Coordinates of C-alpha atoms in Angstrom, one line a residue:
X22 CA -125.6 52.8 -149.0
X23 CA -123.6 52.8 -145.6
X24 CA -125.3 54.8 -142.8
X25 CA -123.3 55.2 -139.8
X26 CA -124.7 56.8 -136.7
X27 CA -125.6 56.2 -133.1
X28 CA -127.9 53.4 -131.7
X29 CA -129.1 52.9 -127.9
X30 CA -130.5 50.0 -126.3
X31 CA -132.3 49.1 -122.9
X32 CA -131.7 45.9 -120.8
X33 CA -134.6 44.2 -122.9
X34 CA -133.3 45.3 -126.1
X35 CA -129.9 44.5 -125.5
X36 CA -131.2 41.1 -124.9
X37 CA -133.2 40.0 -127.9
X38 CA -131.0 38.5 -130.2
X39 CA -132.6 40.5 -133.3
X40 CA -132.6 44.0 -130.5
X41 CA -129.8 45.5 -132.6
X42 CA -131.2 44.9 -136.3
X43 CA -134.9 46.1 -134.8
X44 CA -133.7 49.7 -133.6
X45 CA -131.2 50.2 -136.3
X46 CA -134.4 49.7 -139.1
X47 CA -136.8 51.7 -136.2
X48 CA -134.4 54.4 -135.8
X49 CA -134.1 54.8 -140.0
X50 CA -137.6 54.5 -140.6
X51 CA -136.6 51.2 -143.4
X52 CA -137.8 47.2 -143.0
X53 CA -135.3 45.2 -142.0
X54 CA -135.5 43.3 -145.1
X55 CA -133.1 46.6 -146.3
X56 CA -130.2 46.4 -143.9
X57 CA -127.6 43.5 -144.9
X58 CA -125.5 44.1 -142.2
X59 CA -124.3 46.0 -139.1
X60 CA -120.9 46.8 -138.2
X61 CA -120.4 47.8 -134.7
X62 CA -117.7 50.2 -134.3
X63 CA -118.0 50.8 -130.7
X64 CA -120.1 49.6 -127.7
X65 CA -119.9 51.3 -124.3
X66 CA -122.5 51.1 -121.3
X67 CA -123.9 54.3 -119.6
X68 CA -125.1 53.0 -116.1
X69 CA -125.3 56.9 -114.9
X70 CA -129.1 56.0 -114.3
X71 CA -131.0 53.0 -113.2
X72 CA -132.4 53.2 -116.5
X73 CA -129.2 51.6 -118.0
X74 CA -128.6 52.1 -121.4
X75 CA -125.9 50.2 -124.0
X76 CA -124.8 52.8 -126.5
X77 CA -123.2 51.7 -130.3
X78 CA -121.4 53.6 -133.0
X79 CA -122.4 51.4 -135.7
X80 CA -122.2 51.2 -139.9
X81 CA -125.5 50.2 -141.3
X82 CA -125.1 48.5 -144.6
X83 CA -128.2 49.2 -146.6
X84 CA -129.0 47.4 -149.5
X85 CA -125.4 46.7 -149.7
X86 CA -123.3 43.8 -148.4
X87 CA -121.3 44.5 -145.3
X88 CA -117.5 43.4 -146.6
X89 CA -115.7 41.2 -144.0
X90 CA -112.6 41.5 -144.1
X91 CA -110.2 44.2 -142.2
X92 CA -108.9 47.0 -143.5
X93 CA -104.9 46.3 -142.1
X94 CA -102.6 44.0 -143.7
X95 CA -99.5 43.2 -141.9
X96 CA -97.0 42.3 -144.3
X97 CA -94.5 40.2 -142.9
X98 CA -91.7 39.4 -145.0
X99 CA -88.3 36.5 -144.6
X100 CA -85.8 38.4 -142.8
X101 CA -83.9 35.4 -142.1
X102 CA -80.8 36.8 -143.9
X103 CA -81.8 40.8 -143.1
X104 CA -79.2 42.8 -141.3
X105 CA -80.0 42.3 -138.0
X106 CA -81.5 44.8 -134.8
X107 CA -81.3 43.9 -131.3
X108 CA -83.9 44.2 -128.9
X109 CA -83.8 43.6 -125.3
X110 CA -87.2 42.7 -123.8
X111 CA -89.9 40.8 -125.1
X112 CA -93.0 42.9 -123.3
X113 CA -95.3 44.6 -125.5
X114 CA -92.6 47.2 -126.6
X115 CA -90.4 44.7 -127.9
X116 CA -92.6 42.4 -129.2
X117 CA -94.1 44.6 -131.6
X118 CA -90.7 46.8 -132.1
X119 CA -89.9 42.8 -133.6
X120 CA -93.0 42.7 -135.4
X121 CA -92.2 46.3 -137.0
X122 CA -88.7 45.3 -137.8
X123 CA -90.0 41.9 -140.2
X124 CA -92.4 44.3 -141.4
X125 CA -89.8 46.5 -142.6
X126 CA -87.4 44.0 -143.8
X127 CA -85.1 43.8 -141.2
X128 CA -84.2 41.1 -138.5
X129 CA -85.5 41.4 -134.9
X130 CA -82.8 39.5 -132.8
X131 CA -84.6 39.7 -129.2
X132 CA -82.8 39.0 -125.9
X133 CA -85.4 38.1 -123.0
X134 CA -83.8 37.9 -119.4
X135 CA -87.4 35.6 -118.2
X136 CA -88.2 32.4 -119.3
X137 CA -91.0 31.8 -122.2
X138 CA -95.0 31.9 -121.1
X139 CA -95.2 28.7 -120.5
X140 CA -92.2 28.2 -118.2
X141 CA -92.7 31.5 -116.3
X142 CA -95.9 29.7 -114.9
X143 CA -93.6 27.4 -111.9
X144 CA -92.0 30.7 -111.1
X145 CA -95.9 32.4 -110.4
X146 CA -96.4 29.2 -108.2
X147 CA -93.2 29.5 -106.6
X148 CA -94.2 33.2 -105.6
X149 CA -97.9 32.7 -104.7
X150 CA -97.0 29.3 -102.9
X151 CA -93.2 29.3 -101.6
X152 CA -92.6 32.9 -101.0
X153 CA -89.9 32.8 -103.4
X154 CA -88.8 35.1 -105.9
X155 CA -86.8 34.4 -109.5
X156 CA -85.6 37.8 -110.1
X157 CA -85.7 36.7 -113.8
X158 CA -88.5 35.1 -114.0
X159 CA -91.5 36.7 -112.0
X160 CA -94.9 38.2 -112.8
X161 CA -92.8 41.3 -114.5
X162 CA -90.1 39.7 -116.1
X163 CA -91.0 37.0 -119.0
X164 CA -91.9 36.5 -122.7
X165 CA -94.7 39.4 -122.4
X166 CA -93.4 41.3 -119.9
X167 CA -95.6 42.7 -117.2
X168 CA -99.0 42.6 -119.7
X169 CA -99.1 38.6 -119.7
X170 CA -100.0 37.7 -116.8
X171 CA -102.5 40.6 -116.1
X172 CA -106.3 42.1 -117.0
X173 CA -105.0 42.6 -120.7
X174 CA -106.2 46.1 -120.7
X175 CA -105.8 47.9 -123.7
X176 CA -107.5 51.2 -122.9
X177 CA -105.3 54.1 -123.5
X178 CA -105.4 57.9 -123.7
X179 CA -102.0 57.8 -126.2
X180 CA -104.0 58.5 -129.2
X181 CA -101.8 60.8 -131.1
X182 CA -98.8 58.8 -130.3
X183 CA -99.2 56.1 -133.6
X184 CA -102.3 54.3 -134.8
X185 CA -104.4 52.1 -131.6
X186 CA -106.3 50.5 -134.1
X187 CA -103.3 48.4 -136.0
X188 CA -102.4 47.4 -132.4
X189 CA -106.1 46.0 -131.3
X190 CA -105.5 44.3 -134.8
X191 CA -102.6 43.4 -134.7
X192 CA -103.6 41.5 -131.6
X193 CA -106.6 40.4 -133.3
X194 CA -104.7 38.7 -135.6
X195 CA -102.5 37.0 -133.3
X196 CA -105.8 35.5 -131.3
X197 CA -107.6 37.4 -129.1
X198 CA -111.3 38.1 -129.9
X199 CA -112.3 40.7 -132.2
X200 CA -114.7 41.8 -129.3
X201 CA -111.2 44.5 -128.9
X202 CA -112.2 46.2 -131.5
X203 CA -115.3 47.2 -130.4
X204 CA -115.6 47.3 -127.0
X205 CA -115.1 50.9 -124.9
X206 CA -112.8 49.7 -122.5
X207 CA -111.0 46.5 -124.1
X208 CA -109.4 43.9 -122.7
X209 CA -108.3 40.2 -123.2
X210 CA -108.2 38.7 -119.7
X211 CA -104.6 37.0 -117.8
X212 CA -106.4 33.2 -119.1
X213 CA -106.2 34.0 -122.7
X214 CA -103.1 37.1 -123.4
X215 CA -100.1 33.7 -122.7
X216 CA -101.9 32.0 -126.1
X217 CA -101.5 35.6 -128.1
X218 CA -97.8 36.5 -126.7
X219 CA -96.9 32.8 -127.7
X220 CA -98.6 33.4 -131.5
X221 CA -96.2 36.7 -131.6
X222 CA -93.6 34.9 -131.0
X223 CA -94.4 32.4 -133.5
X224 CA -95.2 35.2 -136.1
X225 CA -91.5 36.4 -135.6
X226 CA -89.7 32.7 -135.7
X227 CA -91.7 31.8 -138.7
X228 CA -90.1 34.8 -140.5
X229 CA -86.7 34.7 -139.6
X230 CA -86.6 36.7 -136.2
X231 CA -84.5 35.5 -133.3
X232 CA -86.2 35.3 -129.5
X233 CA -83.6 34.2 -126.7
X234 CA -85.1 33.7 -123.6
X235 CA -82.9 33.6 -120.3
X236 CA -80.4 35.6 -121.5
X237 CA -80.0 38.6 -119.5
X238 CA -77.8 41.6 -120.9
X239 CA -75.1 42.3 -118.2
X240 CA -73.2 45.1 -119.8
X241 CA -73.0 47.3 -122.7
X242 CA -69.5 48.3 -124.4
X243 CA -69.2 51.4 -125.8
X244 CA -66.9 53.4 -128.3
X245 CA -67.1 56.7 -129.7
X246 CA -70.4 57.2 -128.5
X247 CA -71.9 53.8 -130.1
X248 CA -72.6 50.2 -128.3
X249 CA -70.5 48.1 -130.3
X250 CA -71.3 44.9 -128.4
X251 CA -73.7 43.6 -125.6
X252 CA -72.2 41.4 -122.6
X253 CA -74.7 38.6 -121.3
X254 CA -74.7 36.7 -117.9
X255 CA -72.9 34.2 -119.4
X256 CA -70.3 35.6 -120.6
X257 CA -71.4 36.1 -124.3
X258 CA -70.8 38.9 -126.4
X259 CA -72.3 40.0 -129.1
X260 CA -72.0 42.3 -131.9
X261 CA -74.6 44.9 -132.5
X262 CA -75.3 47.6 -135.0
X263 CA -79.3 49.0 -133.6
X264 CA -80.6 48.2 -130.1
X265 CA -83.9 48.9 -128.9
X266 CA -83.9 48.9 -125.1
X267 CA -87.5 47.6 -123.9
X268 CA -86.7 46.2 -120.7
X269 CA -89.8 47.8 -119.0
X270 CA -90.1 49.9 -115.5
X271 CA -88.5 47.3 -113.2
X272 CA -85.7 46.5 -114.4
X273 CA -83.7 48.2 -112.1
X274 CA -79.9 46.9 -112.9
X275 CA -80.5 48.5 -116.6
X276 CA -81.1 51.7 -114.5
X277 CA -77.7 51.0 -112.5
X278 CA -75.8 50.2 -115.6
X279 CA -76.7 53.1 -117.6
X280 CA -75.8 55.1 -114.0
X281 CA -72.7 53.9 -113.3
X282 CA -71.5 54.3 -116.9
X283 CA -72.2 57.9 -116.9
X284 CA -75.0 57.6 -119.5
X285 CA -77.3 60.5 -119.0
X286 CA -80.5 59.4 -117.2
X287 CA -83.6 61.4 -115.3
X288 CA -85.4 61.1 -112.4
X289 CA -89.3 61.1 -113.0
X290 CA -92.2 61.4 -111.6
X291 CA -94.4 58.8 -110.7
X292 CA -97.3 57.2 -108.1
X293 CA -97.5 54.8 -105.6
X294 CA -100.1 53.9 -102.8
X295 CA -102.0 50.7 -102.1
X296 CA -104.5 48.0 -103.8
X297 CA -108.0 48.2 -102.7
X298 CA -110.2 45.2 -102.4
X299 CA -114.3 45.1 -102.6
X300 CA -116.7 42.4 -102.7
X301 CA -117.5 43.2 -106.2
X302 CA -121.4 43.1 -105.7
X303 CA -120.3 46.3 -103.7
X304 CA -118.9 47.9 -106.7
X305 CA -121.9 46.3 -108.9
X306 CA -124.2 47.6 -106.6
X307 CA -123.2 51.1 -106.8
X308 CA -122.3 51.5 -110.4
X309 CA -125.7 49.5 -111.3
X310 CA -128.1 51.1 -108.8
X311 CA -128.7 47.3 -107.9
X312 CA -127.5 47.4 -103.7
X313 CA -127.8 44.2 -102.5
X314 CA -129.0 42.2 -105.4
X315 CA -127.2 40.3 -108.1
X316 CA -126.4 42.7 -110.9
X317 CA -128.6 41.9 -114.6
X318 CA -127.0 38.9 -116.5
X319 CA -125.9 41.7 -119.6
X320 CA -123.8 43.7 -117.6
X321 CA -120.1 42.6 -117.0
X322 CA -118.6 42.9 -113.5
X323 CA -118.4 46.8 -112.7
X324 CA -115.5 49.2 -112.9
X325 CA -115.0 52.3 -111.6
X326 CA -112.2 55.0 -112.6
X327 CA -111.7 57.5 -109.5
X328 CA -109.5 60.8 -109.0
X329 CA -109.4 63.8 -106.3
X330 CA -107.0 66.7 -106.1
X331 CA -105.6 66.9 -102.0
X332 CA -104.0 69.7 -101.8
X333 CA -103.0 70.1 -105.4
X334 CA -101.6 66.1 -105.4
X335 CA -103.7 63.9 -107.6
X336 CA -104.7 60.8 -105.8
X337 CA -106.2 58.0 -108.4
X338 CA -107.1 54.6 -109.2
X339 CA -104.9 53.0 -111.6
X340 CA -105.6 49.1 -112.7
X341 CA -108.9 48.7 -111.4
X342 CA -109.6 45.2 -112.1
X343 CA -113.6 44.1 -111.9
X344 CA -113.9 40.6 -111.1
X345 CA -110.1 40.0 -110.4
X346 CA -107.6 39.4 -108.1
X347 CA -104.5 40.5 -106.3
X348 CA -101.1 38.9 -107.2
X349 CA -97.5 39.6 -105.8
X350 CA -95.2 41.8 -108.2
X351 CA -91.8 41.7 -106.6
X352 CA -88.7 41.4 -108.6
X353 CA -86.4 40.5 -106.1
X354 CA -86.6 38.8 -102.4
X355 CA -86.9 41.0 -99.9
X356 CA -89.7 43.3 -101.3
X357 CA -93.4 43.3 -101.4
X358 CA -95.2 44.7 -104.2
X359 CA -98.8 43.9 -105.1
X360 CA -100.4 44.0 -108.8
X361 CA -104.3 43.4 -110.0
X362 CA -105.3 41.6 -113.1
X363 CA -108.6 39.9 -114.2
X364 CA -109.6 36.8 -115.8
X365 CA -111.9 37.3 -119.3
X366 CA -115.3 36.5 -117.7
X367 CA -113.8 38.6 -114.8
X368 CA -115.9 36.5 -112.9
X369 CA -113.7 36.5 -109.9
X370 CA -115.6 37.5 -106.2
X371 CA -113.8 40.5 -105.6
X372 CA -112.9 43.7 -107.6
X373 CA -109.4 45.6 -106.9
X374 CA -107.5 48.7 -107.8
X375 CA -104.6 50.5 -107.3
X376 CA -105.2 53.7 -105.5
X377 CA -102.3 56.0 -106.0
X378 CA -100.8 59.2 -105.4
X379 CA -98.6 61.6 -107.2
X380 CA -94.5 61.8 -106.4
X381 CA -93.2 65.0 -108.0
X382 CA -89.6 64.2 -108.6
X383 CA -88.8 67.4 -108.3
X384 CA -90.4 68.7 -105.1
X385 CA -90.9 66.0 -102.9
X386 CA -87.7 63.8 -103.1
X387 CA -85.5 65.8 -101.4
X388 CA -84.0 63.5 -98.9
X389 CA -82.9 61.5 -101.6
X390 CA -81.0 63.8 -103.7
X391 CA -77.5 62.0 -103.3
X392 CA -79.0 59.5 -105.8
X393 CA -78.8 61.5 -108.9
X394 CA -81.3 60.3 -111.3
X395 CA -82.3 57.5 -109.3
X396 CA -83.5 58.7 -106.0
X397 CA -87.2 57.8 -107.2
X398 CA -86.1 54.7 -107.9
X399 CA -84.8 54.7 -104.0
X400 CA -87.4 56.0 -102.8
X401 CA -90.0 53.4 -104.4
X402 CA -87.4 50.4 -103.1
X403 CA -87.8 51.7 -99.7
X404 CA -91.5 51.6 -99.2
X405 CA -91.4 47.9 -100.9
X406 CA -88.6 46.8 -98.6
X407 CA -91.1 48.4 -95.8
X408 CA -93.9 46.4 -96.8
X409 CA -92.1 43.3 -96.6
X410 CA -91.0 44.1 -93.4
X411 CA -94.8 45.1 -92.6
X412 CA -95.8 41.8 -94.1
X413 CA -93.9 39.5 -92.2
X414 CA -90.8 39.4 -94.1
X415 CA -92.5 36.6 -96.5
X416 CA -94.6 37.8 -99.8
X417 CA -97.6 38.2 -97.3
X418 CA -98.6 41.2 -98.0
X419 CA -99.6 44.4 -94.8
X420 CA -103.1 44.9 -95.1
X421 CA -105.4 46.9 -92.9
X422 CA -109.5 47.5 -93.2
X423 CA -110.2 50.6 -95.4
X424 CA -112.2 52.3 -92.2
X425 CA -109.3 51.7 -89.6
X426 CA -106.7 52.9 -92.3
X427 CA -108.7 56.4 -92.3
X428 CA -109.2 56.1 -89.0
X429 CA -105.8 55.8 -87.9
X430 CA -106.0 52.2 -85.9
X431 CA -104.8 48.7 -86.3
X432 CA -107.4 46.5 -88.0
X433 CA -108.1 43.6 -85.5
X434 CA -109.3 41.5 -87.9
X435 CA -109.1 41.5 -92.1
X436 CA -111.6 40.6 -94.6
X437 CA -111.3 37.7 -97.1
X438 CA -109.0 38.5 -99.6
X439 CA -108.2 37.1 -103.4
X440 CA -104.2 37.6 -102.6
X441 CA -102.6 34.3 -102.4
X442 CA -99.8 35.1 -100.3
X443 CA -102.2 35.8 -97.4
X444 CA -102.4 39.2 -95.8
X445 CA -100.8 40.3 -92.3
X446 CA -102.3 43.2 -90.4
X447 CA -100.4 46.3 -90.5
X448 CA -100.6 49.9 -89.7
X449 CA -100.3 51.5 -92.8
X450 CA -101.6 54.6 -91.6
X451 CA -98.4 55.2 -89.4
X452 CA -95.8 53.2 -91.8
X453 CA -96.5 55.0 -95.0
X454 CA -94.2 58.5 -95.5
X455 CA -97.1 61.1 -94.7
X456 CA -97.4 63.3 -98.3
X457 CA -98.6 59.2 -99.3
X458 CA -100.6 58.4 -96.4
X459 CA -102.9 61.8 -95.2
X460 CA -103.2 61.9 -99.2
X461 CA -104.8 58.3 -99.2
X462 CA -106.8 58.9 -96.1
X463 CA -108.6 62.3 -97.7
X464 CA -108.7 60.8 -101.2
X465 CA -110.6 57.9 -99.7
X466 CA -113.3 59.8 -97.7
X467 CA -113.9 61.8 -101.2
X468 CA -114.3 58.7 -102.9
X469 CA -117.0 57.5 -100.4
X470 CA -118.8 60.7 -101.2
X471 CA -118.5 60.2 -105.0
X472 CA -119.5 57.2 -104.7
X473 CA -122.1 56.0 -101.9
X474 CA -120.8 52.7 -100.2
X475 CA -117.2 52.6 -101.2
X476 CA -116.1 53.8 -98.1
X477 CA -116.9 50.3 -96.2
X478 CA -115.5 48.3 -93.6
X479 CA -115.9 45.5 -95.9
X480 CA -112.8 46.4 -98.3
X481 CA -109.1 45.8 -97.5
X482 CA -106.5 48.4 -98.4
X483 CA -103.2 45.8 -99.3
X484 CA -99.5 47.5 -99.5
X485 CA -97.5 48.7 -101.5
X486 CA -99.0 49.7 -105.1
X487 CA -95.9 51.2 -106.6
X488 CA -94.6 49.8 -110.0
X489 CA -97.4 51.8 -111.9
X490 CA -94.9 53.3 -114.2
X491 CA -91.3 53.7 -114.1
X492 CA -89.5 56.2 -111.4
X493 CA -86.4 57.0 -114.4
X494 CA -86.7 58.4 -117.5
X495 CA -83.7 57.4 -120.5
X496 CA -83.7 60.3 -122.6
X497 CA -84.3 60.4 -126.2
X498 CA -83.6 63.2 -128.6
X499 CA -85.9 63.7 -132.0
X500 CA -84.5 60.5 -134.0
X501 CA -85.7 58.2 -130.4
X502 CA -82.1 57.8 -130.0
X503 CA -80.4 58.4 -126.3
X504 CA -78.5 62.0 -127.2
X505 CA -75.3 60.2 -126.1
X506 CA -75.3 57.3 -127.7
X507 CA -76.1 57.0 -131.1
X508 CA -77.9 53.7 -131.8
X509 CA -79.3 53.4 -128.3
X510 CA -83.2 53.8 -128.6
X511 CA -84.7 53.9 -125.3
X512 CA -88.2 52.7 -125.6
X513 CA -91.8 52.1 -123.7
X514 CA -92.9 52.0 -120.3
X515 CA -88.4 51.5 -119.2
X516 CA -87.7 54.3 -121.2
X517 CA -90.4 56.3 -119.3
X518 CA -92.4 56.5 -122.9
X519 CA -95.6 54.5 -122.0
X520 CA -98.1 53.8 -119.8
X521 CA -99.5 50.0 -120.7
X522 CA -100.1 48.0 -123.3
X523 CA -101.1 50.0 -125.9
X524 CA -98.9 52.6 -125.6
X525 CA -96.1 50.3 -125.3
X526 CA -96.6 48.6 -128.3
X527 CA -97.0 51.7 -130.3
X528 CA -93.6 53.1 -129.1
X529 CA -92.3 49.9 -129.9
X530 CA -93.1 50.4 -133.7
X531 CA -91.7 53.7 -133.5
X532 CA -88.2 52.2 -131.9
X533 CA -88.5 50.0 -135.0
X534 CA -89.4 52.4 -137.7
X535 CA -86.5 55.1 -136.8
X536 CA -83.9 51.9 -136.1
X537 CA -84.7 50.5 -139.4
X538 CA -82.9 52.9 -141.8

């Protein structure tokens, strides 16, 4: 017999080893002699009191053995002589749109402008350290894409959009800890996602796929309506029947191309704002009622998730990182753009989040309506090449204390800071366009209220937060193919079709599944 139903455990509970087995067999009236295994289907914490609680969604195997295997197969099959599809980016959209493509019997050939996992790690350096940007090889751009080097968050809210579970299995496969498949608010930390991506790629060689890294796709030809063949940087062409465009939300000369060849693109809305940085025994202390004491060994470094209509504008957090740090996200020299991520222990000193606010595309971009489709993508460029000018024209970063940002003053001073670069005082207050900055400034004082002690003098607000999702959509009509072009398929977070990981990777399979007919 399999029972499933709802368990929750206290602090002391939660840390007895036998806790879960004791108030499974309590809570069902039956010995524990009866229950021959648990199956935890989810596990979430509910710190709304100081009375902190871990709740489970568990299957209780009575009398019965608990089977231990998964449920999903992923059958992989030699494609190494399969008519071939294209895909250009290896981020989470592409790398399972390749996956899909084996699955399905045909032959993933992807084209990667950044350099593999292991490479991409001198061009970090070179950005943290030397100020100096590859603008193919950067914390965006990269086998991975954008996910690799971050928090490896896989919550999402895209639940109608294809089946979350195969990807947190899929992953699960391919490395990362099973703890995914559990866990509320997942995720597989910036020390351990490198080893999974590299296993994907593996996964695809072993079965005949193709991954070419450093070879960036310069130009597209096209005849009746169809890319025929794809032009690379050096001057190769090639042949193509299916191509699944996964280049992500910053790669910005796709955008031009597609622009200047007349291919039908939109401008879309998006967000953009600053990273804010706490102490994170701040953020523990007011999520876990324990101010000014270390929080309980059990509970991992606290998160928060914030949002407040200003004058019907929603201002939000967006990547909070617990236990994390701030990195530099430009992809080119001569722009600042600042990122979170988080280790797996997140066991770094400080917590950080974007804090964002709506752009309508539609409404509020109206001094940049000679751009066509791209005047969000203008508008985001300016405010990066502000901040670098802010910043000191380096990747240090214009920073100001939360308190003098609201206030309206120049901070004299800033607070430590996790952001390698280093941080130059700046008044953001007066530098940011104002529909971004008075929206910050009352977002902020509601968030203090919400949430006692975030408003502090001890957090530093860090400029500019603004690749959270792409600023151009590339349509798609019902068979996920651009309406103009036939056997263009526009895909994930580039194509304006996802929002992280998750999402990503779904719409990568469904790239796959309609470009594998």
């Amino acid at each position: 017999m399999v029972k499933a139903f709802q368990l929750r455990l206290n602090l002391h509970q939660e840390g007895k080893p036998d806790g879960l087995l004791n108030k499974a067999a309590y809570d069902l009236d039956i010995p524990t002699s009866k229950i021959h295994g648990i199956k935890v289907l989810r596990k979430s914490i509910d710190a709304r009191k100081k009375n902190i609680m871990f709740n489970y969604k568990v299957e209780v195997y009575i009398n019965e053995p608990m089977p231990e295997t998964s449920d999903y197969k992923f059958d992989y099959k030699d494609v190494s002589n399969a008519k071939p599809v294209h895909i250009i980016g290896f981020g989470p959209a592409g790398m399972w749109a390749a996956l899909r493509c084996i699955e399905l019997g045909f032959k993933p050939i992807v084209l990667e402008r950044g350099k593999n996992v292991r490479d991409r790690r001198r061009d970090l350096k070179a950005i943290n350290q030397d100020h100096f940007v590859n603008e193919d090889s950067n914390y965006c751009f990269g086998e991975g894409g954008a996910g690799t080097y971050s928090d490896g968050k896989l919550y999402t809210r895209s639940l109608k959009r294809g089946d979350v579970r195969r990807i947190f299995e899929s992953l699960v496969y391919h490395g990362a800890t099973d703890q995914i498949l559990i866990d509320a608010h997942p995720h597989i930390g910036t020390n351990k996602l490198p080893k999974v991506v590299q296993n994907i790629r593996e996964t695809i060689l072993e079965f005949g796929g193709k991954v070419h890294f450093e070879t960036r796709v310069t130009d597209f030809n096209i005849k009746d309506n169809k890319i025929v063949s794809i032009q690379l940087q050096n001057n190769k062409e090639l042949e193509v029947d299916k191509v699944i465009l996964a280049t992500g939300h910053s790669a910005r000369d796709i955008f031009y191309l597609l622009n200047e060849k007349n291919i039908a693109l939109k401008a879309k809305s998006f967000a953009m704002g600053v990273r804010i940085e706490h102490p994170q025994q701040i953020i523990d202390g007011i999520q876990y009622h324990c101010s000014g004491e270390p929080r309980h060994d059990l509970l991992p470094a606290a998160a928060y998730s914030l949002v407040q209509q200003v004058n019907n504008r929603g201002v939000y957090s967006f990547c909070m990182c617990p236990g994390g740090f701030i990195v530099p996200a430009a992809t080119a020299n001569g722009e600042v753009v600042v990122n979170g991520m988080s280790p797996s222990k997140r066991n770094n000193k400080f917590a950080n989040s974007g804090i964002v606010v709506e752009i309508n595309a539609k409404r509020d971009l109206y001094k940049y309506e000679k751009f066509g489709a791209l005047k969000a993508l203008e508008y985001q460029k300016n405010l990066e090449r502000l901040a670098f000018t802010a910043g000191g024209r380096t990747q240090t970063a214009p920073a100001q204390r939360l308190t003098d940002f609201v206030e309206g003053k120049l901070s004299s001073d800033l607070n430590e800071t996790s952001y390698q670069p280093g941080l130059n005082s700046s008044p953001l207050h007066s530098l940011f366009p104002k529909l971004i900055g008075n929206s910050l400034r009352k977002g902020f004082k509601a968030f203090g209220e919400k949430m006692k002690g975030f408003y502090t003098t001890e957090a530093n607000i860090i400029g500019v937060e603004s690749r959270t999702s792409s600023p151009v959509n590339i349509p798609r009509n019902e068979t996920l193919e651009h309406p103009e072009i036939s056997n263009l398929f526009p895909c994930g977070e580039g194509g304006g079709y996802a929002g992280g990981i998750v999402s990503a990777a779904m719409d990568g399979e469904r790239c796959a599944e309609a470009a594998c007919v």
